[in-house]
Short mmCIF file of C-alpha atoms in Angstrom, two decimals:
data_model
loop_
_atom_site.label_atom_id
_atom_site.label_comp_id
_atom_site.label_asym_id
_atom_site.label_seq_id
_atom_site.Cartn_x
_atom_site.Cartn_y
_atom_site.Cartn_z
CA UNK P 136 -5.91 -0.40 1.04
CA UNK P 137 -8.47 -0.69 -1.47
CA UNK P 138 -7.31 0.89 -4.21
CA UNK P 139 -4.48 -1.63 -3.47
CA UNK P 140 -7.15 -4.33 -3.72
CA UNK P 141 -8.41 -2.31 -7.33
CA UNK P 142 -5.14 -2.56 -8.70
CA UNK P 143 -4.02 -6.55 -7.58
CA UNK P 144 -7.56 -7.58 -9.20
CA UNK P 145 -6.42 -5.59 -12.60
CA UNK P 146 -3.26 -7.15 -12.58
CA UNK P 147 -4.24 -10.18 -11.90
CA UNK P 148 -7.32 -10.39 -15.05
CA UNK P 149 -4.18 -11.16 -18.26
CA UNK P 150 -3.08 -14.34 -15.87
CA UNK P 151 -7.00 -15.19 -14.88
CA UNK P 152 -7.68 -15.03 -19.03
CA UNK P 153 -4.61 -17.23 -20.02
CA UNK P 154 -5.08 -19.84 -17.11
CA UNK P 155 -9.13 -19.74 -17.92
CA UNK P 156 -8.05 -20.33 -21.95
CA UNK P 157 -5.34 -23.17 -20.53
CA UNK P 158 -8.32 -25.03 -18.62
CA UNK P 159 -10.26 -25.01 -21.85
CA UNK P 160 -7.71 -26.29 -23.66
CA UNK P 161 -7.42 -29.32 -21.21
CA UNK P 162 -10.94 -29.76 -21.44
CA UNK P 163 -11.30 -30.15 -24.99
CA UNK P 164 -12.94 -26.60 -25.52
CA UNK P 165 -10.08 -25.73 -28.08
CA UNK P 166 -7.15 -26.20 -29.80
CA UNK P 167 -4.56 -24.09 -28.32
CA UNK P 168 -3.89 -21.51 -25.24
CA UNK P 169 -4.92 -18.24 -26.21
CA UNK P 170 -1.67 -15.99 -25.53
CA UNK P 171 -2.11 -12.97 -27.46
CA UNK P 172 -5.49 -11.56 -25.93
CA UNK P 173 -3.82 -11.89 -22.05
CA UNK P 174 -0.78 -10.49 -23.13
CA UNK P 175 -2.38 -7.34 -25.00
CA UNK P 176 -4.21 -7.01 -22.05
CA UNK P 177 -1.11 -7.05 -19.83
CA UNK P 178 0.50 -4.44 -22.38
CA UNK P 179 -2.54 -2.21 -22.44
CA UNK P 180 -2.41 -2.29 -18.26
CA UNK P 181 1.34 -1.81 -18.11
CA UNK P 182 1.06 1.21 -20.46
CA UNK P 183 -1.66 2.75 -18.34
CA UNK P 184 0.31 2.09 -14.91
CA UNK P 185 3.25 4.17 -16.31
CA UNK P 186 0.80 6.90 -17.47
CA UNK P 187 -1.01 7.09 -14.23
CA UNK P 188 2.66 6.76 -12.10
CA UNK P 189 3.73 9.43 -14.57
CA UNK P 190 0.79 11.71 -13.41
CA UNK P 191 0.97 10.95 -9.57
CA UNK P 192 4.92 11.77 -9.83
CA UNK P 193 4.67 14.99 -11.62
CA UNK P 194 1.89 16.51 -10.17
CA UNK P 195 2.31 15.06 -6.76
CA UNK P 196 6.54 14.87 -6.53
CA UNK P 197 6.21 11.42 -5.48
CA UNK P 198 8.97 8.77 -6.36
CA UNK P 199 8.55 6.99 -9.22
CA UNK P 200 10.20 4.22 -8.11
CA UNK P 201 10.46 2.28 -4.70
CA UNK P 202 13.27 3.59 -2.10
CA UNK P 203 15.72 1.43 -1.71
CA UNK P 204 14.95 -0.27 2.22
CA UNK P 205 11.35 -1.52 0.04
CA UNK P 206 13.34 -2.81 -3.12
CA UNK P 207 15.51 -4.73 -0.60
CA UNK P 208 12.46 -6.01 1.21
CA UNK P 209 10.31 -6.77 -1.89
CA UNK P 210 13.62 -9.29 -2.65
CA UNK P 211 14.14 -11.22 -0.06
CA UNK P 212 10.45 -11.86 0.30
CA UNK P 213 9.77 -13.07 -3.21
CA UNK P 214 12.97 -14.58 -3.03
CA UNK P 215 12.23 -16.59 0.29
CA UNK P 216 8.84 -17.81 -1.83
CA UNK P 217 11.43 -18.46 -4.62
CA UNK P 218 13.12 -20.59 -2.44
CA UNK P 219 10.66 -22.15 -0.83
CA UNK P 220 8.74 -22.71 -4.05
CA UNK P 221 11.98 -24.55 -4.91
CA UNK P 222 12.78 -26.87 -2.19
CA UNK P 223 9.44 -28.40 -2.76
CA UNK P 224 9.62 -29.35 -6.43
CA UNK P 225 13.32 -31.12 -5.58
CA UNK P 226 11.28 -32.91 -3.08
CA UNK P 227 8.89 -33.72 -4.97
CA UNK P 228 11.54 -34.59 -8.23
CA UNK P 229 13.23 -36.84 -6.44
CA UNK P 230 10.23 -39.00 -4.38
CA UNK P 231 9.19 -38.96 -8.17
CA UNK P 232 11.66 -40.58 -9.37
CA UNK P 233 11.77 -43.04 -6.66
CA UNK P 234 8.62 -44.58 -7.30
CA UNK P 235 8.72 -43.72 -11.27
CA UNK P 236 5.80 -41.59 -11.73
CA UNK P 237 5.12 -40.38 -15.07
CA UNK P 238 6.23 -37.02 -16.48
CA UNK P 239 2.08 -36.75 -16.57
CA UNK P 240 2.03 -36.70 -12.90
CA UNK P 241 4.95 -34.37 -12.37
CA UNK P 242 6.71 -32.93 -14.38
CA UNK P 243 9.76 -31.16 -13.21
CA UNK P 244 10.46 -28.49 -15.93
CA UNK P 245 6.66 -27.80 -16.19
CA UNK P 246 6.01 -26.84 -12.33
CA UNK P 247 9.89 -24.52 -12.35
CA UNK P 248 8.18 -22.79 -15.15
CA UNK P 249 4.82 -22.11 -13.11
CA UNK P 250 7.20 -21.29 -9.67
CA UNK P 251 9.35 -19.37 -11.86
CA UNK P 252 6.43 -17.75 -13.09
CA UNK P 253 4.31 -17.48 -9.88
CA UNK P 254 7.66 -15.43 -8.63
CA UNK P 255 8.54 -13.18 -11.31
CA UNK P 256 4.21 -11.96 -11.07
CA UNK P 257 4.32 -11.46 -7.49
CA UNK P 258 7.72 -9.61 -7.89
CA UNK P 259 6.49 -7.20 -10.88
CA UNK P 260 3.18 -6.31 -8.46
CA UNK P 261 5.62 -5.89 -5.23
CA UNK P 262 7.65 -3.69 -7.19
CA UNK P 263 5.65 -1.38 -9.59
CA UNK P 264 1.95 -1.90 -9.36
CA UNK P 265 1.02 -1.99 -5.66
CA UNK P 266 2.88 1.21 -5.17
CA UNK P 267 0.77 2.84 -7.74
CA UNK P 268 -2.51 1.47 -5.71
CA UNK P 269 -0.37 3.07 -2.53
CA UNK P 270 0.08 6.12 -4.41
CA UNK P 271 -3.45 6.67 -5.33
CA UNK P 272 -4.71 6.05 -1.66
CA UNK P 273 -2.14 8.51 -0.66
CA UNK P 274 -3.16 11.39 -2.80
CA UNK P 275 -6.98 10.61 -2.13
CA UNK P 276 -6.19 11.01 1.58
CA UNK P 277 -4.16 14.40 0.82
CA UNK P 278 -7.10 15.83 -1.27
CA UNK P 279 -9.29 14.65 1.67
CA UNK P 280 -7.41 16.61 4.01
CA UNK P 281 -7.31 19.72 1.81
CA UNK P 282 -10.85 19.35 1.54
CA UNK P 283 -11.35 19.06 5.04
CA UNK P 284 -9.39 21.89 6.07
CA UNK P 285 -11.23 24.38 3.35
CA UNK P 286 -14.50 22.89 5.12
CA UNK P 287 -13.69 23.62 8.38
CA UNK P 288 -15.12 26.68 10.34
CA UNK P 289 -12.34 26.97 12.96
CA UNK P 290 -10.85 29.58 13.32
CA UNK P 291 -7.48 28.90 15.65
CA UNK P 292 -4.11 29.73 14.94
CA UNK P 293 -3.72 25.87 14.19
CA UNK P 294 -5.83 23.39 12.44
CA UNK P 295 -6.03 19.82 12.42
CA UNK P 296 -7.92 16.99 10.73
CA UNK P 297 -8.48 13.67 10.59
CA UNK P 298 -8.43 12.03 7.06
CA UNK P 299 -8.27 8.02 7.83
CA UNK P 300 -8.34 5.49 10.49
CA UNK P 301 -7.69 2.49 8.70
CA UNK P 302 -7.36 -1.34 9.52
CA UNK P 303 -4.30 -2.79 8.86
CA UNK P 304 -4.93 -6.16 8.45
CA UNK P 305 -7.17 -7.48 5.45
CA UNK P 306 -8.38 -10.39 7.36
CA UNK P 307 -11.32 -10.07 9.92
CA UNK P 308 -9.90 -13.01 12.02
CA UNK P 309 -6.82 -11.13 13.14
CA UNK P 310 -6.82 -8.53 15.31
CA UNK P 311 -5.94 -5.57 13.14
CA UNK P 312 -4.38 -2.48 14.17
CA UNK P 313 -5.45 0.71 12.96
CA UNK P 314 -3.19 3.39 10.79
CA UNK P 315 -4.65 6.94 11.32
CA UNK P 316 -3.31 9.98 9.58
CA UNK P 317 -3.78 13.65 11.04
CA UNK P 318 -2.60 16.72 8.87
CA UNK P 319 -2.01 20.17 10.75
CA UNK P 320 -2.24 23.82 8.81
CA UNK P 321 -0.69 26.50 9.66
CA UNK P 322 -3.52 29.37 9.48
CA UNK P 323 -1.14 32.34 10.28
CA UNK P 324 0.69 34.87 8.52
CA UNK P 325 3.96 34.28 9.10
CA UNK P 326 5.99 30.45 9.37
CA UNK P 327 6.12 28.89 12.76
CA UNK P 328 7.46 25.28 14.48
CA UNK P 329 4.13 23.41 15.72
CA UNK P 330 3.43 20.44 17.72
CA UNK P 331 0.14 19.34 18.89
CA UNK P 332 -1.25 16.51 21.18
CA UNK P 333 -3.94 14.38 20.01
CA UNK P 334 -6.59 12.50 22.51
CA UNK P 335 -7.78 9.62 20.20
CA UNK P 336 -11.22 8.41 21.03
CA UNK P 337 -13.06 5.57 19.90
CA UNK P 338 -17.58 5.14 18.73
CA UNK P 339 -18.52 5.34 22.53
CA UNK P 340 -16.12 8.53 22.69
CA UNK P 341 -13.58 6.36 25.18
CA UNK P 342 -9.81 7.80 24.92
CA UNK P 343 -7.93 4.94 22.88
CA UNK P 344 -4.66 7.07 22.85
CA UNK P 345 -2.94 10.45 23.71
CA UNK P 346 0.27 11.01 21.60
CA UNK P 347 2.50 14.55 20.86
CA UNK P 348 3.55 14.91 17.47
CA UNK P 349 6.96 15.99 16.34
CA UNK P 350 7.80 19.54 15.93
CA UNK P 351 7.19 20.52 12.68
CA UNK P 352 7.76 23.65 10.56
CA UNK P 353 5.22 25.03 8.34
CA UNK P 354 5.32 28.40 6.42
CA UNK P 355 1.94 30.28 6.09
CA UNK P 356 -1.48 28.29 4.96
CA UNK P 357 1.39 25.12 5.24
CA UNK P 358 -0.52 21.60 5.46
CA UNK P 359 1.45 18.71 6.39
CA UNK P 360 0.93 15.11 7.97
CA UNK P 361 1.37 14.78 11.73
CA UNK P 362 4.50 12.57 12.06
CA UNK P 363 5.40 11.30 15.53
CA UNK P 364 7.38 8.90 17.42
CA UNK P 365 5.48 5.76 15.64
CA UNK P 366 5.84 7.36 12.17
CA UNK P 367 8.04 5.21 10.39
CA UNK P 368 10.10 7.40 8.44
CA UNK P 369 12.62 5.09 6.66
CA UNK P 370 9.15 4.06 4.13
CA UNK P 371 8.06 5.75 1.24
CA UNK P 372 5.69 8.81 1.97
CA UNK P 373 2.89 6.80 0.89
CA UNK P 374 3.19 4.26 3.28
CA UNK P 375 3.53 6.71 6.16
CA UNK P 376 1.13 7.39 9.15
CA UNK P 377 0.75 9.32 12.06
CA UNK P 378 0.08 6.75 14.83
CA UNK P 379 -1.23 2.97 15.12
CA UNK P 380 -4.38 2.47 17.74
CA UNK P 381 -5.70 -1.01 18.86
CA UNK P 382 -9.23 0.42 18.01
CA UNK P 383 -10.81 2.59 15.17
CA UNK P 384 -10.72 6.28 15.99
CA UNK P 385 -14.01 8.32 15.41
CA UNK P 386 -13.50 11.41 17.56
CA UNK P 387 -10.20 13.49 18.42
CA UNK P 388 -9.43 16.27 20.25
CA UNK P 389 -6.36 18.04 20.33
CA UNK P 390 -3.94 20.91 21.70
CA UNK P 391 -1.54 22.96 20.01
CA UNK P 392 1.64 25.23 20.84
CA UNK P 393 3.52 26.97 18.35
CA UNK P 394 6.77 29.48 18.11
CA UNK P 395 8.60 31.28 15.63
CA UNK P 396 11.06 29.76 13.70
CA UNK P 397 14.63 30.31 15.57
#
């Protein structure tokens, strides 16, 4: 989520620098809108999103682009907000137009240039740069775990490690649920199908939840993320994670089984 939050503020500085030169304009500050230093600035940041996509793709084997259930969904949001955008200025165009108001008022061109705008923004973030953000919180987490498993001093046939328990809800007034991802590591010599139960607890070590994962198959030294049944599959990789609790989880404990591979 934050690195989300990193790249939405970067995105958003080119359109911050050409509204902030538009309000000086309208306040006498000077002559005209100054285009070309937001739109370098856009250019520069586009540039350096496909670099850095480039990188997390190739090194990583992570889509480059958005699967096709996201594309879909990215759509028919924006183009709800599209069409909700629009309803209002034909509302507005024609109670205009009833009581004459000046073009300086409202003007009906002007604000389906700023909608039109306002949706093409959000549509280029949905669809390329908020990924990346996802993409960069996804490979932090997957260093974390390798990290974490190198660190550890167990020495069981199966590991496992908790890399995040994070809100999912920006807000503080809602009532967020928590995403937390688990990775398991297959510490023998030979490939084996492993599932493992995890008792979730919370600060005051209280169980929040006790969930089994999937079985899954991992060849020797093997690290993958827990999936189970609240994995949601159909999303990009990045966007996965192991279970949802109510609470934050600060202490696990878990059991393992494992068999060869039939």
């Amino acid at each position: 989520m934050g690195y989300s939050i990193i790249v939405a503020v970067i995105y958003c500085l080119p359109f911050i620098w050409a509204l902030w030169s538009g309000i000086d304009v309208r306040n006498g500050k000077r002559e005209h809108t100054n285009w070309k230093g937001p739109l370098l600035l856009f250019v520069v940041t586009a540039v350096v999103s496909v670099v850095v996509n480039s990188y997390l793709t190739f090194s990583y084997n992570l889509s480059f682009f958005l699967n096709s259930s996201s594309v879909v969904t990215v759509l028919i949001t924006v183009g709800i907000l599209g069409g909700l955008m629009g309803i209002i200025n034909i509302i507005t165009t024609m109670i205009a137009r009833r009581k004459n108001w000046p073009k300086t008022m409202h003007n009906p061109k002007v604000i389906w240039i700023i909608f039109g705008s306002i949706a093409g923004s959000l549509l280029i973030f949905l669809l390329w740069f908020m990924p990346i953000g996802q993409k960069i919180s996804y490979v932090v987490t997957l260093n974390n775990a390798v990290s974490a498993m190198e660190a550890s001093t167990e020495n069981d046939d199966i590991s496992l490690v908790q890399v995040l328990s994070e809100a999912d809800c920006v807000s503080r007034r809602c009532a967020p649920n928590y995403n937390n991802v688990f990775y398991v590591r297959n510490n023998l010599d030979q490939p084996k199908e492993v599932q493992v139960k995890i008792r979730a607890l919370n600060n005051n070590e209280e169980e929040v939840k006790v969930i089994d994962s999937e079985i899954v198959e991992l060849d020797p030294d093997d690290m993958k993320m827990v999936t189970t049944e609240e994995t949601i599959k159909s999303g990009n990789i990045w966007e996965q994670y192991s279970f949802k609790t109510e609470e934050r989880v600060a202490y696990y404990q878990y059991n393992f089984r494992h068999r060869d591979l039939e």
